[in-house]
PDB file of C-alpha atoms and ligand atoms in Angstrom:
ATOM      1  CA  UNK X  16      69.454  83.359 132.403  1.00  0.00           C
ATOM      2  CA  UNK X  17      68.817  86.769 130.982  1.00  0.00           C
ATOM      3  CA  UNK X  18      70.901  88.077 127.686  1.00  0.00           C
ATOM      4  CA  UNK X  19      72.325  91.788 129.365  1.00  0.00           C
ATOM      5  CA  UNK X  20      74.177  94.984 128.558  1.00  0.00           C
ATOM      6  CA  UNK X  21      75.877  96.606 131.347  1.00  0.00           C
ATOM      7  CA  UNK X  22      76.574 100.280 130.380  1.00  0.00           C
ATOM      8  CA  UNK X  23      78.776 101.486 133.164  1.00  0.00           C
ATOM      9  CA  UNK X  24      81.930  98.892 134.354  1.00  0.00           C
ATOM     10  CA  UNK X  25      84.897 101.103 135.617  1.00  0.00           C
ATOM     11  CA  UNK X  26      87.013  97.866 134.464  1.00  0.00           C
ATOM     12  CA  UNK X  27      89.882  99.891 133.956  1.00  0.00           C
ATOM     13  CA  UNK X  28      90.441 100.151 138.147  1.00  0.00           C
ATOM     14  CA  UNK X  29      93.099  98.767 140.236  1.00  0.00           C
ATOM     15  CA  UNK X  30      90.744  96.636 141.776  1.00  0.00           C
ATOM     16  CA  UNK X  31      90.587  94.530 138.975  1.00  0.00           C
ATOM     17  CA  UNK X  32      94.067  94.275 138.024  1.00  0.00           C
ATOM     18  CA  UNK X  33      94.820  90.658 139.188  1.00  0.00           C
ATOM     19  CA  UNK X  34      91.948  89.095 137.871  1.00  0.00           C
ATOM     20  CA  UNK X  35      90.062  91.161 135.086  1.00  0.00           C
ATOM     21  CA  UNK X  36      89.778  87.809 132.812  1.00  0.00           C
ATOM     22  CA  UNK X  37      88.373  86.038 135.686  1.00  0.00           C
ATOM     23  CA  UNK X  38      85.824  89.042 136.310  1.00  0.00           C
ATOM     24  CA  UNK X  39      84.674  88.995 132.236  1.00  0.00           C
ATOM     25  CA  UNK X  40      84.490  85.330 132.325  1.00  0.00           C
ATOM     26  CA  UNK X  41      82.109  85.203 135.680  1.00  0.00           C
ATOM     27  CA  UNK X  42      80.270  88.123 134.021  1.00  0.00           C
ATOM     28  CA  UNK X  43      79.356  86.617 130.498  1.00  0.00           C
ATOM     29  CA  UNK X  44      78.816  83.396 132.672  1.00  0.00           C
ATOM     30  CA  UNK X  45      75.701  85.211 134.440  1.00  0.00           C
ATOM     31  CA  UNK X  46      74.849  86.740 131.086  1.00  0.00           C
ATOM     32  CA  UNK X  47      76.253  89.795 131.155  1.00  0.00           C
ATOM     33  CA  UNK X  48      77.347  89.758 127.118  1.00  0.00           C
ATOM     34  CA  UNK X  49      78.420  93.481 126.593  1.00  0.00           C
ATOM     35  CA  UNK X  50      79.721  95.699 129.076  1.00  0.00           C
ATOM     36  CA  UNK X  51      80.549  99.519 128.114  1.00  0.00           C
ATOM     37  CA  UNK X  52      84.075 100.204 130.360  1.00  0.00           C
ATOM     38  CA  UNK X  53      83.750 103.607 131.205  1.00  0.00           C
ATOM     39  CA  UNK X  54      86.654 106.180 130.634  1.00  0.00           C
ATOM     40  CA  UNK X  55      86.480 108.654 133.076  1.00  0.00           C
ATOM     41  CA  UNK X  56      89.997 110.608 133.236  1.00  0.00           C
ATOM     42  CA  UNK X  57      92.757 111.358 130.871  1.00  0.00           C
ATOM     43  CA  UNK X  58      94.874 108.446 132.149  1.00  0.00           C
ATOM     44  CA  UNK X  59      92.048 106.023 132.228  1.00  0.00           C
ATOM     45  CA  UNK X  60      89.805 106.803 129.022  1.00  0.00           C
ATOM     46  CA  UNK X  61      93.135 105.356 126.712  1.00  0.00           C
ATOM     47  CA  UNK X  62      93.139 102.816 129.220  1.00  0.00           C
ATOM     48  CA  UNK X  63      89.305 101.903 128.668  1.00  0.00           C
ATOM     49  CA  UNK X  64      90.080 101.914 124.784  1.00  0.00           C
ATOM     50  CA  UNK X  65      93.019  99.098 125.310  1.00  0.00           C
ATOM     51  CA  UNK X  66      90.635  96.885 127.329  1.00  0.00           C
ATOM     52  CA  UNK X  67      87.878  97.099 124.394  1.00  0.00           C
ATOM     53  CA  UNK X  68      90.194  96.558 121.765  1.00  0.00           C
ATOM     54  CA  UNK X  69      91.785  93.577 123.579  1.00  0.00           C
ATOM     55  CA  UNK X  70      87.911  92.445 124.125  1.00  0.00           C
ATOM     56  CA  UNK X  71      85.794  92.556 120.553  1.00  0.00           C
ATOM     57  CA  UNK X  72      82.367  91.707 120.862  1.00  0.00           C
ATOM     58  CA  UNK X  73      82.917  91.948 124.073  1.00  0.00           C
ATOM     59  CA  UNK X  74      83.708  95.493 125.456  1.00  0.00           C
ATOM     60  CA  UNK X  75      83.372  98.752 124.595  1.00  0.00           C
ATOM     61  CA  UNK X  76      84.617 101.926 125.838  1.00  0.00           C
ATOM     62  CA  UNK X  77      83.870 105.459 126.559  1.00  0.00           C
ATOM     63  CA  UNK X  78      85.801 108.315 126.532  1.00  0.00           C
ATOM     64  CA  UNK X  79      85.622 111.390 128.882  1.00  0.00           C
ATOM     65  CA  UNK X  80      86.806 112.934 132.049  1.00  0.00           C
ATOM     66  CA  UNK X  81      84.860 112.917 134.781  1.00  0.00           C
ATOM     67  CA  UNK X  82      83.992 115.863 136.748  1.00  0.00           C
ATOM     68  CA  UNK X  83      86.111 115.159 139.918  1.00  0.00           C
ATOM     69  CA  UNK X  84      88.727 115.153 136.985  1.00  0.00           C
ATOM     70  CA  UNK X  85      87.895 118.654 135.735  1.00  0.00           C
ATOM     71  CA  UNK X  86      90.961 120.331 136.387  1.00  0.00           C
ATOM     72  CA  UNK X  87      93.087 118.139 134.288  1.00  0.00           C
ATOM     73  CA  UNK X  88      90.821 119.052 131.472  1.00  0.00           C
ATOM     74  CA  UNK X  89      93.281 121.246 129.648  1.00  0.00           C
ATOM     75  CA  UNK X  90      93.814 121.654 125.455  1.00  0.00           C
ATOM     76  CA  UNK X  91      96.031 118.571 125.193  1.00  0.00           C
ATOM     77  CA  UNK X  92      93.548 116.514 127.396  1.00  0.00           C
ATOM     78  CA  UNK X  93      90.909 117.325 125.187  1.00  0.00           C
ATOM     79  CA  UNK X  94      93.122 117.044 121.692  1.00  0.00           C
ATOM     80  CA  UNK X  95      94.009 113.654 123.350  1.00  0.00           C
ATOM     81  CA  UNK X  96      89.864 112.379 123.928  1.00  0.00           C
ATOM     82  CA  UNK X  97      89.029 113.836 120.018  1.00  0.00           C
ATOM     83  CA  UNK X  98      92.151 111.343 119.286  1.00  0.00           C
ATOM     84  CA  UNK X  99      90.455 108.539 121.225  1.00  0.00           C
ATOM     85  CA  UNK X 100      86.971 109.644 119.754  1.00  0.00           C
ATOM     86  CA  UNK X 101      88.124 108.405 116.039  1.00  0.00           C
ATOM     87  CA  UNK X 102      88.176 104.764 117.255  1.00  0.00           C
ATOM     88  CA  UNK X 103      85.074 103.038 117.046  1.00  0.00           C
ATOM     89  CA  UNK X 104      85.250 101.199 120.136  1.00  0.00           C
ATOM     90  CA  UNK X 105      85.025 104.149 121.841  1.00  0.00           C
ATOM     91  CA  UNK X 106      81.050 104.448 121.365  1.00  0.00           C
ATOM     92  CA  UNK X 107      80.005 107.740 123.843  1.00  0.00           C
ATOM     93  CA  UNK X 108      81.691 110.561 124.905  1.00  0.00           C
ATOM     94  CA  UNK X 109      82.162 110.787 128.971  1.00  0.00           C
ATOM     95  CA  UNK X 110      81.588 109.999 131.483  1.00  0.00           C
ATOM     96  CA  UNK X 111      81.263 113.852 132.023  1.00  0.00           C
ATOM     97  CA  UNK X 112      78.819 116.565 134.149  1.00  0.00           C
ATOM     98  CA  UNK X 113      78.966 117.855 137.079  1.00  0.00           C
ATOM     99  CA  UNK X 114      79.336 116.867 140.490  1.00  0.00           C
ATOM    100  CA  UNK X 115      78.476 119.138 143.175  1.00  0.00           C
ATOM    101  CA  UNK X 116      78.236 116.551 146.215  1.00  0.00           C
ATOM    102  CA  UNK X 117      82.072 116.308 145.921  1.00  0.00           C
ATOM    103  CA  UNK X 118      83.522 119.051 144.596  1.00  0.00           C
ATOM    104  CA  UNK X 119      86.360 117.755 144.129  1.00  0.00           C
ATOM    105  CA  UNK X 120      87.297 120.031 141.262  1.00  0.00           C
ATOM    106  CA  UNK X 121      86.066 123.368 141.332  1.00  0.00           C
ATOM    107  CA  UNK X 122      82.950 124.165 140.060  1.00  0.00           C
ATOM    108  CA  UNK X 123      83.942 126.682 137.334  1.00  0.00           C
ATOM    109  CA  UNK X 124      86.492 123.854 136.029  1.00  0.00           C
ATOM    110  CA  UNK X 125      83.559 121.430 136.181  1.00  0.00           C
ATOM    111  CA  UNK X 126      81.792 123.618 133.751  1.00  0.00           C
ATOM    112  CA  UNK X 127      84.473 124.208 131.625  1.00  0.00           C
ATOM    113  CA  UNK X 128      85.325 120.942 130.884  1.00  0.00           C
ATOM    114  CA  UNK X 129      81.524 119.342 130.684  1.00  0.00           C
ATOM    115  CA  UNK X 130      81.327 122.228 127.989  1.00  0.00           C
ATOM    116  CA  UNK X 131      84.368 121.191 126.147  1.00  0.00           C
ATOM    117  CA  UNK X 132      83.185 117.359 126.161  1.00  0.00           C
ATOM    118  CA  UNK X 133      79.500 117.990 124.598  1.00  0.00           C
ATOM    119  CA  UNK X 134      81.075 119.909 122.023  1.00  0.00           C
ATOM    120  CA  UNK X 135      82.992 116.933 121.419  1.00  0.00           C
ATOM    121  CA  UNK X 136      79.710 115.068 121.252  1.00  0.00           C
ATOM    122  CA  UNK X 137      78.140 117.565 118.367  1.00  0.00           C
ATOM    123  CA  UNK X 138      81.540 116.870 117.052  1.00  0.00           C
ATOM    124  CA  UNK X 139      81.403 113.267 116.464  1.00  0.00           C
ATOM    125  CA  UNK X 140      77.465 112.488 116.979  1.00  0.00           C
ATOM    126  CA  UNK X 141      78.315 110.395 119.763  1.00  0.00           C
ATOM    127  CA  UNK X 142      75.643 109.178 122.402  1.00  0.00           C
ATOM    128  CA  UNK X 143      76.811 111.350 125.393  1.00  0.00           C
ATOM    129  CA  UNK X 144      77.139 109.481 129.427  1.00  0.00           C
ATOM    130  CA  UNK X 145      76.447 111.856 131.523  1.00  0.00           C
ATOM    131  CA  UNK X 146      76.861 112.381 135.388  1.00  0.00           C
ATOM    132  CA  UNK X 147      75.027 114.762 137.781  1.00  0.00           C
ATOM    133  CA  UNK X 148      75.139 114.664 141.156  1.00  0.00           C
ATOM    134  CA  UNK X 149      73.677 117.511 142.966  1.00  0.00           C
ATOM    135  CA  UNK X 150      74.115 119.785 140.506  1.00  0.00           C
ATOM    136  CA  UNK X 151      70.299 119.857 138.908  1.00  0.00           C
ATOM    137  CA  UNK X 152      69.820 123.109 137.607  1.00  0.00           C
ATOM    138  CA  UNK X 153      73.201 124.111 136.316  1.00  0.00           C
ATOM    139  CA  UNK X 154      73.444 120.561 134.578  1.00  0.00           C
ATOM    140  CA  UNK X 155      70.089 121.541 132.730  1.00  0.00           C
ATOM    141  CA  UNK X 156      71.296 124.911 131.685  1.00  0.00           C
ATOM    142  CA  UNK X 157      74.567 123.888 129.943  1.00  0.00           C
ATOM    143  CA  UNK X 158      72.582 120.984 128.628  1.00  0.00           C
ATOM    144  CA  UNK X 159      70.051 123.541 127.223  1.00  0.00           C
ATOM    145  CA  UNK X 160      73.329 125.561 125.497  1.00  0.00           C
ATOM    146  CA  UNK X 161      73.476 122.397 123.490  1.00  0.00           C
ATOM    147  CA  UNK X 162      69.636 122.135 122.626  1.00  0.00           C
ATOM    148  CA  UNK X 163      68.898 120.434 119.062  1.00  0.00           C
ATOM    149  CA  UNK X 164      73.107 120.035 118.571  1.00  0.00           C
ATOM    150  CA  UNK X 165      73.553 116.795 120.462  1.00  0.00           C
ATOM    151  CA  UNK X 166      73.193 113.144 120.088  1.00  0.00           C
ATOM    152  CA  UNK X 167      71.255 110.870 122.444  1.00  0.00           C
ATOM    153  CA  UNK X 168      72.093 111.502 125.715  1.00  0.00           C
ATOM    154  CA  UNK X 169      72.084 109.035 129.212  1.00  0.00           C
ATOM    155  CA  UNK X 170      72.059 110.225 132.739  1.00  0.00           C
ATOM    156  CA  UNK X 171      74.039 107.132 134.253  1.00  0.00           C
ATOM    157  CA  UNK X 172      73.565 106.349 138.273  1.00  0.00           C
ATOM    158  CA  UNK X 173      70.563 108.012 138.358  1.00  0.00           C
ATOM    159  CA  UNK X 174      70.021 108.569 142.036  1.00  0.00           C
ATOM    160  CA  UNK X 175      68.272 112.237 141.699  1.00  0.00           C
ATOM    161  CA  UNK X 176      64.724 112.787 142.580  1.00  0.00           C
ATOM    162  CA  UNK X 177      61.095 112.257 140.853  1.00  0.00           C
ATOM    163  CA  UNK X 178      61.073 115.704 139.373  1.00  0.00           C
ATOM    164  CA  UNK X 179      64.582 115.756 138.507  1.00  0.00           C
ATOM    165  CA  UNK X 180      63.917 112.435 136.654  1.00  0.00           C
ATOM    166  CA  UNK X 181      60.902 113.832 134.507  1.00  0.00           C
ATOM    167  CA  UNK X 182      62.921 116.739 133.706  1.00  0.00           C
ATOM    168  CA  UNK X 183      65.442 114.262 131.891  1.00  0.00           C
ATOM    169  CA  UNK X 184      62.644 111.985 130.746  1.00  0.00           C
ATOM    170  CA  UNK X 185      60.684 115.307 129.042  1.00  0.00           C
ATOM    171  CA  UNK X 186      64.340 115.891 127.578  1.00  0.00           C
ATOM    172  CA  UNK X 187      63.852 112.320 126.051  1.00  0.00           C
ATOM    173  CA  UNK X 188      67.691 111.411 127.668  1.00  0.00           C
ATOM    174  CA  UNK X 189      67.505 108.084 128.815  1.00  0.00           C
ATOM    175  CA  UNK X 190      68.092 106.816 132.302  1.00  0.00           C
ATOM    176  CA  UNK X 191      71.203 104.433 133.946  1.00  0.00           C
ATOM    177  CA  UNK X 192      69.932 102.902 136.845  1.00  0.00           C
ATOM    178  CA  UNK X 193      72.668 101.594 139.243  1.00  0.00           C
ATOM    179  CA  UNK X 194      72.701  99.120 142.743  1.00  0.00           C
ATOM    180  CA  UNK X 195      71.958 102.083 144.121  1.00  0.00           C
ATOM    181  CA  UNK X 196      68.130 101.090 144.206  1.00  0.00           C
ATOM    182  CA  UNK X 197      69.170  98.429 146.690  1.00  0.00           C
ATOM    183  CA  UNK X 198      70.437 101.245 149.121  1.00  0.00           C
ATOM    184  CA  UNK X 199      67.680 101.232 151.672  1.00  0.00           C
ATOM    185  CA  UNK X 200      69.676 104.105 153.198  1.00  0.00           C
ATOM    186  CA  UNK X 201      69.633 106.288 150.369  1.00  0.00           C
ATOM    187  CA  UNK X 202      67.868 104.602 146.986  1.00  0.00           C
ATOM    188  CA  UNK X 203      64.268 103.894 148.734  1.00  0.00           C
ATOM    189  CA  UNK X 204      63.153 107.093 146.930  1.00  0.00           C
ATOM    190  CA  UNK X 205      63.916 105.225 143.559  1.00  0.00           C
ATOM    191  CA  UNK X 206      62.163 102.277 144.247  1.00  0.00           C
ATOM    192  CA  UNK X 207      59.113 104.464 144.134  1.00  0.00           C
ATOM    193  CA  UNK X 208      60.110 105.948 141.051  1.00  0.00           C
ATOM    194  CA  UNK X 209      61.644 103.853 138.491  1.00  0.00           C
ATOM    195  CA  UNK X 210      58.235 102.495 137.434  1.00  0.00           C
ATOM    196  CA  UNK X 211      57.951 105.947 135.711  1.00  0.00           C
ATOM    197  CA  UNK X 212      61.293 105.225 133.086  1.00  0.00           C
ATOM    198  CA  UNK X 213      59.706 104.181 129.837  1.00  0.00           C
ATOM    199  CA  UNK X 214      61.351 100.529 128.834  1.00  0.00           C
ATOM    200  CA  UNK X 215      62.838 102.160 125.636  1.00  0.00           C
ATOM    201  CA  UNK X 216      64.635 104.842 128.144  1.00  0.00           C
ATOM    202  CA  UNK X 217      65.459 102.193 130.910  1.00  0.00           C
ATOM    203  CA  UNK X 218      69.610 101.152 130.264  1.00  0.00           C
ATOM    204  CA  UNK X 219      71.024  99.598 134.100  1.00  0.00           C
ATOM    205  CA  UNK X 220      74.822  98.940 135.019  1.00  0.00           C
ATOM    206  CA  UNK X 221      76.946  98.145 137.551  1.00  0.00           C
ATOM    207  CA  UNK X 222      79.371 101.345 138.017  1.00  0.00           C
ATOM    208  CA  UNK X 223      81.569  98.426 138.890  1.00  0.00           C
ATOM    209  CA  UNK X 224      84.011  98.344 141.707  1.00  0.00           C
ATOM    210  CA  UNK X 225      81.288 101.153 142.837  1.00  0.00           C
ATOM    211  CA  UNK X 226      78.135 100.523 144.711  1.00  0.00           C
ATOM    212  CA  UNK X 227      78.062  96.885 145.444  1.00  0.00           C
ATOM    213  CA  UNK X 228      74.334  96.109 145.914  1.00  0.00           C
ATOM    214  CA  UNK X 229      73.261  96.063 149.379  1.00  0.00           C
ATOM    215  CA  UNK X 230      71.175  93.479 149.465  1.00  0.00           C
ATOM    216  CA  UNK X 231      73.214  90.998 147.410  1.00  0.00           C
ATOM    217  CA  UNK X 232      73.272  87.293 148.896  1.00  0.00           C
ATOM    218  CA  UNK X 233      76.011  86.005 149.519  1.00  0.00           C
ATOM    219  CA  UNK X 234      77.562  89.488 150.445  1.00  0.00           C
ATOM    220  CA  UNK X 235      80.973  88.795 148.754  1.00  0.00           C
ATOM    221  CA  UNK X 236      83.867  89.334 151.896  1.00  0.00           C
ATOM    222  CA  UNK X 237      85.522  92.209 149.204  1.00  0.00           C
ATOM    223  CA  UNK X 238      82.879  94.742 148.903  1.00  0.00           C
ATOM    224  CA  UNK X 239      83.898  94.830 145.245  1.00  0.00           C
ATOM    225  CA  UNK X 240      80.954  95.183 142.702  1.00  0.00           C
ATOM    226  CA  UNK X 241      81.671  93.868 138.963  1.00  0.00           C
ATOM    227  CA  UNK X 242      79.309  92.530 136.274  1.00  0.00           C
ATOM    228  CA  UNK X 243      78.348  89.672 137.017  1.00  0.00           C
ATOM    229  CA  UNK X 244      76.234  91.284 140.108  1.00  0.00           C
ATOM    230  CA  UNK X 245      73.892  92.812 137.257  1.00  0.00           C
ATOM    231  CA  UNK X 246      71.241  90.314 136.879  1.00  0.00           C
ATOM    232  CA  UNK X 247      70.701  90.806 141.024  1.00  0.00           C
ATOM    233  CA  UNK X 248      70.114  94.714 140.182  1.00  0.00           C
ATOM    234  CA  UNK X 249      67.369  94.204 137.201  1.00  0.00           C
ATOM    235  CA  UNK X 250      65.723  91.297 139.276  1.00  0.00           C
ATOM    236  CA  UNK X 251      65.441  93.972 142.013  1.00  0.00           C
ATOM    237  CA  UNK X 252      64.544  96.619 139.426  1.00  0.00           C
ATOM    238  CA  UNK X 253      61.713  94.352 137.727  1.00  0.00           C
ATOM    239  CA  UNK X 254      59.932  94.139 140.826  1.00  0.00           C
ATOM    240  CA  UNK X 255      60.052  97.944 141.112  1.00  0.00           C
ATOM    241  CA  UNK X 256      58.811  98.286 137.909  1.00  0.00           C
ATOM    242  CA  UNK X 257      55.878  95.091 138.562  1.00  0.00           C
ATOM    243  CA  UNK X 258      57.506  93.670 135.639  1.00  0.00           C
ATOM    244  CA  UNK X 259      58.659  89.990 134.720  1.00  0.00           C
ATOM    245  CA  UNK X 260      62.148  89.998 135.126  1.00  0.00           C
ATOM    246  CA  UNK X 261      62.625  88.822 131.449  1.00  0.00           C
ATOM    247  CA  UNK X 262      60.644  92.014 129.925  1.00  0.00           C
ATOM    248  CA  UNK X 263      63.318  94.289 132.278  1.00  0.00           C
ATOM    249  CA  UNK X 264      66.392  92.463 130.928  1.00  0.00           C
ATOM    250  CA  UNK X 265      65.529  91.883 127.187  1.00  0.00           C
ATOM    251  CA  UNK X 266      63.888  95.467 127.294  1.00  0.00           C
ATOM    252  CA  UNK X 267      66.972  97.138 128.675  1.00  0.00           C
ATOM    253  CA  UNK X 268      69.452  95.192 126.398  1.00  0.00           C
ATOM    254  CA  UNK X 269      68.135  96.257 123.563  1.00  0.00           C
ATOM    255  CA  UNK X 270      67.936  99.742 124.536  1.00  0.00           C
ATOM    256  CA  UNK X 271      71.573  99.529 125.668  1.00  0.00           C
ATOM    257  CA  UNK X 272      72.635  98.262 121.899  1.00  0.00           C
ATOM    258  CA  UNK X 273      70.097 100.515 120.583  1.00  0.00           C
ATOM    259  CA  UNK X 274      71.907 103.524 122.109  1.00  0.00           C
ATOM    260  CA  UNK X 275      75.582 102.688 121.919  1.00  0.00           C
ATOM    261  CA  UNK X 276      74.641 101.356 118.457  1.00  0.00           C
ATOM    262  CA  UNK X 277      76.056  98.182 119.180  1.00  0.00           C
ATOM    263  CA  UNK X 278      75.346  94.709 117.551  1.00  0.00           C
ATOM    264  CA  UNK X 279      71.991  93.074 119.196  1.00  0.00           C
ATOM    265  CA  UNK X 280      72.897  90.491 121.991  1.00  0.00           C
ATOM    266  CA  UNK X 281      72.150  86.794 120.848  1.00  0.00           C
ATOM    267  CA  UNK X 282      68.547  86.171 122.287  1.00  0.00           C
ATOM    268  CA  UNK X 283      68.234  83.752 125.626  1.00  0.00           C
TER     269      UNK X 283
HETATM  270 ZN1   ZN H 328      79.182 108.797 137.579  1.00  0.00          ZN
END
């Protein structure tokens, strides 16, 4: 069993509301000793705080609103995530970016509030998590606003493509690498490229109740995803890479504490 870090758990969903304890035990069961819950809305990122505090050692949190969130992002919102900011469970600012797939806020709002959160970031010198989804070059641009200002910076769910991923990768952000890789619909395109992600850059997660990995055995009959599904994602992701399996998980765990500046995991 491999010691890991998983850097993206939406814990904080309904999904998980009847058995969350059950969900942290089966994770740290498969090895999954850290999980970063991420906050991604103004009801949710206090939310993701609670959970870490009631989980020491355990959890950690982020704090952000996501982009299909944008339009809640007004002065209390962000007076509110400054307030979360000062407690040090909450170890990144976001998740935040842009998402133009969805558009679920508008796209001006997006901005706004992906601006407002990175300032937050030079703020507090918090590692940022970061979301893009179709939304390359203007993601790159406000990015660029913020050149030499910001802390280290992780594009979570990476699902872009090779040159988008070198663009990051020259930016020296590091790189979240989902189930998404076991999406032979859409995520045969990273299989290809995740070879490429330096080990010190390489963090993976779950983006649990999100993208369940496809080619998980036993499918569970709930097509919920949650931690303990991890170690199925870096086995995948080590033979991607032509890598033992051990050098993937170690590697990434200690890039994950590295980053979020978190206690080392206890070795194997
Ligand atoms: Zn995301």
């Amino acid at each position: 069993m491999h010691t890991l870090i998983d850097i993206g758990a939406n814990l904080t969903h309904d999904s998980f509301d009847r058995d969350r304890d059950a969900v942290l035990t089966r994770a740290r069961e498969a090895g999954v000793a850290r999980m970063v819950v991420t906050g991604a809305s103004r009801e949710h990122s206090p939310r993701a705080l609670a959970l870490a505090q009631a989980h020491p050692g355990v959890l950690s949190a982020t704090a952000g609103v996501h982009p299909h969130h944008a339009v809640e992002y007004t002065d209390e919102c962000d007076a509110e995530l400054r307030a979360l900011h000062a407690h040090a469970e909450v170890v990144a600012v976001g998740e935040t970016g842009l998402d133009y797939f969805r558009d679920f806020s508008p796209r001006p709002a997006q901005r706004k509030a992906f601006e407002r959160q990175l300032q937050i970031g030079v703020d507090t010198g918090k590692p940022l998590f970061l979301h893009q989804r179709d939304a390359h070059a203007d993601f790159m641009a406000i990015m660029r606003g913020f050149d030499g200002k910001l802390g280290p910076a992780v594009v979570h769910c990476f699902t872009g493509t090779r040159e988008e991923l070198f663009d990051y990768l020259d930016q020296d952000w590091h790189i979240g690498i989902t189930g998404w890789l076991c999406d032979e619909r859409r995520g045969a395109h990273l299989r290809e490229i995740v070879k490429n992600i330096p080990a010190h850059r390489l963090m993976v997660e779950t983006d649990a109740p999100y993208l369940l990995p496809r080619t998980l055995r036993p499918m569970p009959k709930e097509r919920r995803n949650e931690p303990a599904f991890l170690p199925h994602i870096v086995e995948e992701l080590a033979r991607d890479r032509g890598e033992d399996v051990t050098t993937t998980a170690a590697a990434s765990a200690a890039t994950a504490a590295a980053f979020f500046r978190l206690p080392p995991p206890a070795a194997d």
